[in-house]
XYZ file of C-alpha atoms in Angstrom:
447
model
C 8.003 0.388 -26.896
C 10.505 0.303 -29.932
C 13.264 0.496 -27.117
C 16.260 -1.576 -26.971
C 15.788 -5.117 -25.070
C 17.118 -6.709 -22.212
C 20.211 -8.270 -24.504
C 20.884 -4.818 -26.649
C 20.744 -3.064 -23.717
C 23.327 -5.399 -21.419
C 26.042 -5.129 -24.529
C 25.600 -0.798 -24.490
C 25.995 -0.997 -21.358
C 29.217 -3.059 -20.813
C 30.462 -0.679 -23.803
C 29.947 2.019 -22.013
C 31.494 1.128 -18.960
C 34.685 0.026 -20.677
C 34.625 3.258 -22.676
C 34.486 5.112 -18.947
C 37.410 2.964 -17.388
C 39.187 4.059 -20.717
C 38.556 7.663 -21.020
C 38.969 8.120 -17.502
C 35.395 9.044 -17.511
C 31.502 8.092 -15.981
C 28.517 6.875 -17.071
C 25.362 6.884 -15.274
C 22.825 3.430 -15.459
C 19.019 5.213 -14.336
C 16.424 2.199 -13.302
C 13.115 3.268 -13.872
C 9.760 2.211 -12.280
C 6.660 2.832 -12.768
C 4.849 3.220 -9.697
C 1.294 0.861 -8.663
C 1.846 0.331 -12.495
C -0.413 -3.289 -12.044
C -3.596 -1.258 -10.528
C -3.479 0.805 -13.591
C -3.241 -2.894 -15.933
C -5.813 -4.361 -13.587
C -8.252 -1.516 -13.600
C -8.237 0.023 -17.235
C -6.956 -3.162 -19.271
C -3.908 -4.592 -20.627
C -4.555 -2.736 -23.838
C -4.783 0.770 -21.904
C -1.853 -0.408 -20.010
C 0.106 -0.905 -23.369
C -0.718 2.702 -24.414
C 0.355 3.983 -20.967
C 3.818 2.066 -21.346
C 4.197 3.327 -25.010
C 3.761 6.727 -24.113
C 5.910 6.829 -20.843
C 8.895 5.605 -22.987
C 8.010 8.399 -25.880
C 8.291 10.809 -22.814
C 11.745 9.318 -21.761
C 13.138 9.646 -25.217
C 12.078 13.196 -25.363
C 14.161 14.252 -22.016
C 17.394 12.826 -22.524
C 19.905 14.470 -25.622
C 20.174 11.358 -27.624
C 18.461 9.274 -29.808
C 16.702 6.020 -29.379
C 19.740 3.234 -28.537
C 18.308 1.041 -31.802
C 19.345 3.823 -33.949
C 22.431 4.518 -31.841
C 26.038 4.358 -33.923
C 28.682 4.263 -31.085
C 31.035 7.387 -31.117
C 33.387 8.145 -28.756
C 33.685 11.645 -29.131
C 29.681 12.074 -28.735
C 27.405 12.153 -25.912
C 25.111 10.216 -26.131
C 21.884 8.408 -24.483
C 20.526 5.029 -24.598
C 16.747 3.944 -23.735
C 15.886 0.497 -23.028
C 12.580 -1.218 -21.565
C 14.101 -4.191 -19.240
C 10.309 -5.428 -18.148
C 6.697 -4.860 -17.790
C 7.055 -1.472 -16.393
C 10.717 -0.833 -16.297
C 12.806 0.860 -18.063
C 16.477 1.854 -17.697
C 18.726 4.948 -18.999
C 22.535 5.016 -19.717
C 23.606 8.384 -19.553
C 27.235 8.817 -21.264
C 30.040 11.352 -20.031
C 28.494 12.714 -17.031
C 31.179 15.262 -15.446
C 28.754 15.359 -12.147
C 25.998 13.336 -10.081
C 24.246 16.336 -10.725
C 24.305 16.414 -14.645
C 22.441 13.500 -13.728
C 19.991 14.253 -11.225
C 18.824 17.293 -13.520
C 17.907 14.274 -16.290
C 16.027 12.328 -14.059
C 13.955 14.972 -12.759
C 12.830 16.226 -16.050
C 12.102 12.248 -16.474
C 9.963 12.617 -13.532
C 8.440 15.495 -14.830
C 7.575 14.277 -17.603
C 6.190 10.796 -16.437
C 3.926 13.008 -14.029
C 2.093 14.693 -16.394
C -1.758 13.202 -16.915
C -2.403 11.017 -20.108
C -5.376 11.784 -21.883
C -7.369 9.609 -24.198
C -8.514 6.418 -22.133
C -11.391 7.312 -21.194
C -10.371 8.959 -18.161
C -7.063 11.039 -16.930
C -4.475 8.656 -16.031
C -1.842 9.811 -13.765
C 1.325 7.819 -13.708
C 4.320 8.336 -11.636
C 7.846 6.745 -11.485
C 10.557 5.914 -9.057
C 14.360 6.697 -10.389
C 17.816 4.113 -9.193
C 21.002 6.079 -10.409
C 24.115 4.098 -10.112
C 27.459 5.919 -11.904
C 29.731 3.240 -13.483
C 32.472 2.728 -12.725
C 32.601 4.052 -9.123
C 29.612 2.365 -8.397
C 30.159 -1.261 -10.312
C 33.047 -1.589 -13.098
C 30.918 -4.557 -14.687
C 27.520 -4.704 -16.167
C 26.381 -7.238 -13.069
C 27.230 -5.030 -10.837
C 26.073 -1.766 -11.830
C 22.411 -3.453 -12.729
C 22.314 -4.326 -9.209
C 22.853 -1.083 -7.878
C 20.637 1.001 -10.166
C 17.548 -1.832 -8.624
C 18.515 -1.448 -4.818
C 18.776 2.456 -5.785
C 15.306 2.139 -7.535
C 13.896 0.367 -4.169
C 15.308 2.868 -1.438
C 13.336 5.648 -4.039
C 10.076 3.747 -3.094
C 10.981 3.504 -0.121
C 11.252 7.143 0.383
C 7.657 7.858 -1.287
C 7.658 6.952 -4.468
C 7.742 9.621 -7.458
C 11.397 10.605 -6.358
C 15.090 9.193 -7.627
C 17.906 8.038 -5.577
C 21.539 7.562 -5.958
C 23.210 4.314 -5.173
C 24.896 4.449 -1.533
C 27.173 1.790 -0.138
C 24.682 2.023 2.958
C 22.055 0.719 0.377
C 23.764 -3.283 0.719
C 23.937 -3.004 4.373
C 19.596 -2.527 4.227
C 19.233 -4.917 1.902
C 20.769 -7.620 3.748
C 18.749 -6.211 6.996
C 15.424 -6.442 5.091
C 16.547 -9.889 4.043
C 17.027 -10.763 7.743
C 13.954 -9.548 8.671
C 11.832 -11.580 5.636
C 13.486 -14.954 7.033
C 13.041 -13.681 11.034
C 9.444 -13.500 10.148
C 8.997 -16.967 8.398
C 9.802 -17.959 11.779
C 7.965 -15.364 13.837
C 4.402 -17.487 13.813
C 5.672 -20.856 14.669
C 7.544 -19.273 17.112
C 4.649 -17.761 18.767
C 6.243 -13.890 18.204
C 3.223 -12.595 16.742
C 0.211 -10.959 18.737
C -2.995 -9.446 17.973
C -3.969 -6.195 19.548
C -7.580 -4.508 19.292
C -8.393 -1.258 18.962
C -12.280 -0.445 20.024
C -15.399 0.708 18.021
C -17.384 2.959 19.849
C -21.157 3.824 19.819
C -20.604 7.414 20.523
C -24.076 7.472 22.131
C -24.029 5.168 24.288
C -20.555 4.370 25.195
C -20.539 0.650 24.440
C -18.119 -1.660 22.615
C -19.949 -2.202 19.326
C -16.583 -3.975 17.988
C -12.919 -4.033 17.609
C -9.665 -3.405 14.714
C -7.568 -6.512 15.341
C -3.906 -5.629 14.566
C -0.712 -7.852 13.958
C 2.123 -6.866 16.117
C 5.417 -8.736 15.982
C 7.606 -8.933 19.054
C 10.940 -9.875 17.942
C 13.460 -11.681 20.442
C 16.221 -9.417 19.494
C 14.723 -6.125 17.804
C 12.071 -5.732 20.275
C 8.699 -4.853 18.802
C 9.093 -4.265 15.122
C 6.764 -2.124 13.718
C 3.973 -3.413 10.797
C 5.222 -0.275 8.895
C 7.925 -2.088 8.423
C 6.954 -6.153 8.413
C 3.946 -5.812 6.263
C 5.848 -4.446 3.373
C 8.107 -6.833 3.535
C 5.889 -9.586 3.952
C 3.808 -8.137 0.447
C 7.421 -8.103 -1.532
C 8.536 -11.827 -0.614
C 4.405 -13.687 -0.957
C 4.482 -14.321 3.063
C 1.732 -11.986 3.016
C -1.041 -14.608 2.784
C 0.546 -16.944 5.053
C 0.220 -13.775 7.632
C -2.696 -13.092 6.871
C -4.473 -16.384 7.256
C -2.772 -16.833 10.523
C -4.575 -13.149 11.516
C -7.965 -14.990 9.873
C -8.205 -18.033 12.011
C -6.317 -16.552 15.691
C -9.250 -13.525 15.150
C -12.054 -15.969 14.744
C -10.408 -18.165 17.557
C -10.074 -15.279 20.143
C -14.063 -14.473 19.595
C -15.033 -18.142 19.672
C -12.815 -18.652 23.161
C -14.768 -15.232 24.377
C -17.666 -16.815 23.652
C -17.593 -20.147 25.595
C -16.515 -17.489 28.159
C -19.714 -15.709 28.224
C -18.039 -12.630 27.232
C -20.210 -10.552 24.793
C -20.525 -11.265 20.961
C -17.912 -8.515 19.525
C -17.411 -8.492 16.026
C -13.921 -8.485 14.880
C -12.154 -6.701 11.856
C -9.630 -8.062 9.700
C -8.011 -5.656 7.557
C -7.442 -8.340 3.909
C -4.411 -7.520 1.755
C -4.643 -7.794 -1.977
C -3.075 -10.833 -2.372
C -5.153 -12.343 0.748
C -8.018 -10.756 -1.296
C -7.437 -12.509 -4.738
C -6.272 -15.848 -3.229
C -8.023 -18.384 -4.536
C -8.190 -20.320 -1.293
C -10.010 -16.836 0.346
C -13.550 -17.900 0.332
C -12.691 -21.638 1.409
C -10.302 -20.833 4.141
C -12.727 -18.734 5.347
C -14.961 -21.034 5.563
C -13.754 -23.769 6.544
C -12.739 -21.689 10.195
C -15.885 -20.228 10.594
C -17.326 -24.159 10.426
C -14.711 -26.028 12.460
C -15.112 -23.182 15.295
C -18.998 -23.342 14.904
C -19.094 -19.079 14.614
C -21.365 -17.495 13.371
C -20.066 -15.238 10.111
C -21.607 -12.043 11.247
C -18.909 -11.994 14.109
C -16.210 -11.566 11.470
C -15.395 -8.031 9.312
C -13.275 -8.039 6.316
C -11.493 -4.590 5.577
C -10.796 -3.534 2.048
C -9.095 -0.863 0.510
C -10.159 0.923 -2.498
C -7.379 0.001 -4.619
C -8.084 -3.517 -3.449
C -11.455 -3.363 -4.882
C -10.815 -1.258 -7.648
C -8.032 -3.713 -8.986
C -10.645 -6.063 -11.079
C -14.233 -4.927 -10.493
C -15.960 -7.736 -11.777
C -13.539 -9.893 -9.977
C -14.021 -7.773 -6.773
C -17.658 -8.123 -7.265
C -17.878 -11.673 -7.544
C -16.055 -12.551 -4.154
C -18.044 -9.725 -2.224
C -21.283 -11.339 -3.170
C -20.499 -14.634 -1.904
C -18.801 -13.265 1.294
C -21.988 -11.615 2.109
C -23.709 -14.869 1.051
C -21.799 -16.575 4.058
C -23.133 -13.714 6.391
C -20.015 -11.425 6.354
C -19.808 -7.828 7.131
C -17.952 -5.727 4.207
C -16.210 -2.503 5.162
C -14.294 0.062 2.400
C -11.162 0.772 5.144
C -9.821 4.567 4.364
C -12.548 5.096 2.330
C -11.839 8.715 0.470
C -8.056 8.058 -0.350
C -8.343 5.694 -3.258
C -9.793 5.385 -6.386
C -13.180 4.145 -6.203
C -15.732 5.728 -8.466
C -18.810 6.279 -6.995
C -20.673 4.660 -9.956
C -18.745 1.055 -8.883
C -19.291 1.788 -5.082
C -23.313 0.992 -5.932
C -22.088 -2.192 -7.207
C -20.597 -3.576 -4.346
C -22.497 -5.126 -1.721
C -20.842 -3.750 0.941
C -22.492 -2.824 4.887
C -19.710 0.351 5.863
C -17.453 2.723 5.094
C -14.847 3.556 7.168
C -13.369 7.507 6.965
C -9.744 7.681 6.895
C -7.901 9.283 9.661
C -6.556 12.057 7.148
C -9.599 13.678 7.138
C -10.748 13.420 10.658
C -7.434 14.731 12.473
C -8.183 18.640 10.996
C -11.879 18.618 10.771
C -11.899 20.992 13.261
C -9.490 23.177 11.535
C -9.279 22.405 7.766
C -12.688 23.608 5.754
C -11.866 21.077 3.508
C -11.613 18.177 5.805
C -14.904 18.658 7.263
C -16.572 19.180 3.978
C -15.463 15.524 2.710
C -16.100 14.040 5.888
C -19.546 15.176 6.373
C -19.755 14.519 2.850
C -18.876 11.218 3.360
C -20.937 10.151 6.553
C -24.163 11.595 4.099
C -23.141 9.586 1.634
C -23.193 6.541 3.752
C -26.514 7.207 5.428
C -28.096 7.631 1.598
C -26.706 4.493 0.773
C -27.860 2.485 3.933
C -24.265 1.913 5.072
C -22.689 2.015 8.893
C -20.014 4.668 8.890
C -16.740 5.095 11.166
C -14.615 7.206 11.878
C -10.959 6.784 12.400
C -8.462 8.173 14.416
C -10.773 10.256 16.424
C -8.227 11.816 19.357
C -10.279 14.991 20.755
C -14.016 15.797 22.052
C -14.241 18.152 19.410
C -13.467 15.794 16.711
C -15.601 13.324 18.330
C -18.974 16.316 18.877
C -17.807 17.465 15.209
C -18.965 13.587 13.647
C -21.513 13.027 15.914
C -23.536 16.053 15.155
C -23.445 14.931 11.776
C -24.535 11.644 12.484
C -21.665 9.585 12.199
C -22.410 6.456 14.245
C -19.213 4.978 15.185
C -16.153 5.978 16.101
C -12.505 4.487 16.993
C -9.352 6.360 18.282
C -7.489 7.645 20.943
C -9.661 9.523 22.230
C -11.743 5.884 23.478
C -8.718 3.706 23.609
C -5.343 2.812 22.117
C -5.102 -0.485 20.456
C -4.500 -3.343 23.217
C -3.165 -6.613 23.783
C -6.347 -9.800 24.433
C -5.682 -9.576 28.090
C -6.533 -5.301 28.396
C -9.384 -5.638 25.653
C -10.920 -8.534 27.966
C -11.185 -6.610 30.728
C -13.327 -3.678 29.227
C -15.410 -6.763 27.510
C -15.906 -7.965 31.062
C -16.166 -4.929 32.685
C -18.751 -3.292 30.495
C -17.166 0.646 30.654
C -18.809 3.632 29.239
C -16.150 4.302 26.948
C -16.873 7.569 26.775
C -15.636 7.770 30.127
C -12.297 6.695 29.364
C -11.755 10.108 28.366
C -13.436 13.623 29.000
C -16.375 13.431 27.807
C -18.419 15.402 25.027
C -21.831 16.674 25.452
C -24.536 17.347 22.004
C -27.847 19.173 22.893
C -30.597 18.016 20.884
């Protein structure tokens, strides 16, 4: 990118910190991390990724008042801004002579707006966003290591806020990091200490009310914190790499439970597990699944694997090969949250899929939002034309169910029928053979 490297950057930051201390001024360190850049690299290839990085570097430079760090001359009476690239998708900017935080915020917002502009010329339009952390020197750190650490913490706080935004360092962020570290350590103990539990949300045939399957959802009952939300512990597991072990545990437990049910003479109910990208791309995925099914003498049609579009599109050729191997084993394959990701219809026909799941974000507003209604109807039609099963997630009202049923949606899942429930409660439903349409007001459709 033509920007400064790590060593030069540290020397420049040291110089600016010393100058700020000497002259009683402020500098600002910006930590810029491109959001989900790996997906761009994996999907479009490294050469395209390099072009994106070069473009972003140029845009950052265009947003600041000074010159490229490589051509910088230290002149204490001049304001300057210095840009460096630290890692594959990380940039830093040093802003000098900052009178107040708002000065840095204005420049940062300019950088975010510039980065968000579409990048053309790569075969398709590429959209990039960034998360930016801001640490002010010397108040947030009077030495290089501390200021870098705090800008990095602020950057992760920006990601936690939803990405494509910025965050100033706050001393409470250290407490947040310590808390996440403690949660990560506790999560690693959760399996052996029997704190994890599988919940099951039924999938329903809306014409008969029969349970035709269930989605498996992971729950963590922490001994001190109580129930920890998956929205909290799953990202921690992904960041730490523990998600692979966690995903393997869910697979084995779901298969064991299904085996136990069949041994008790209960109806065969396919259980759907959500695979993370790390699990799907792990070399042990296929051997682990095959060994688990073989050890339990469990039919592969008892297992459904749900994958998001983002996972499918990471490396299309590799994805096709893995999906074919799973399909050859007899495993049912489903695309979760369909319509929210990056999949191309031209790729969709290459994947040996069985099912599309309509994201609840579309379903929840189908009655009041014509766009969501049109998208949902189009997905149902697409699935029918491709001879795929279609599942609507997040069905909460009879009006939604009626809309979906009229358009040919043959499987539904949501609070209208049942919330996710512990194993014992789900077993009772299966054994009772309850018509799930009776769980709430029955919706009627005339034919």
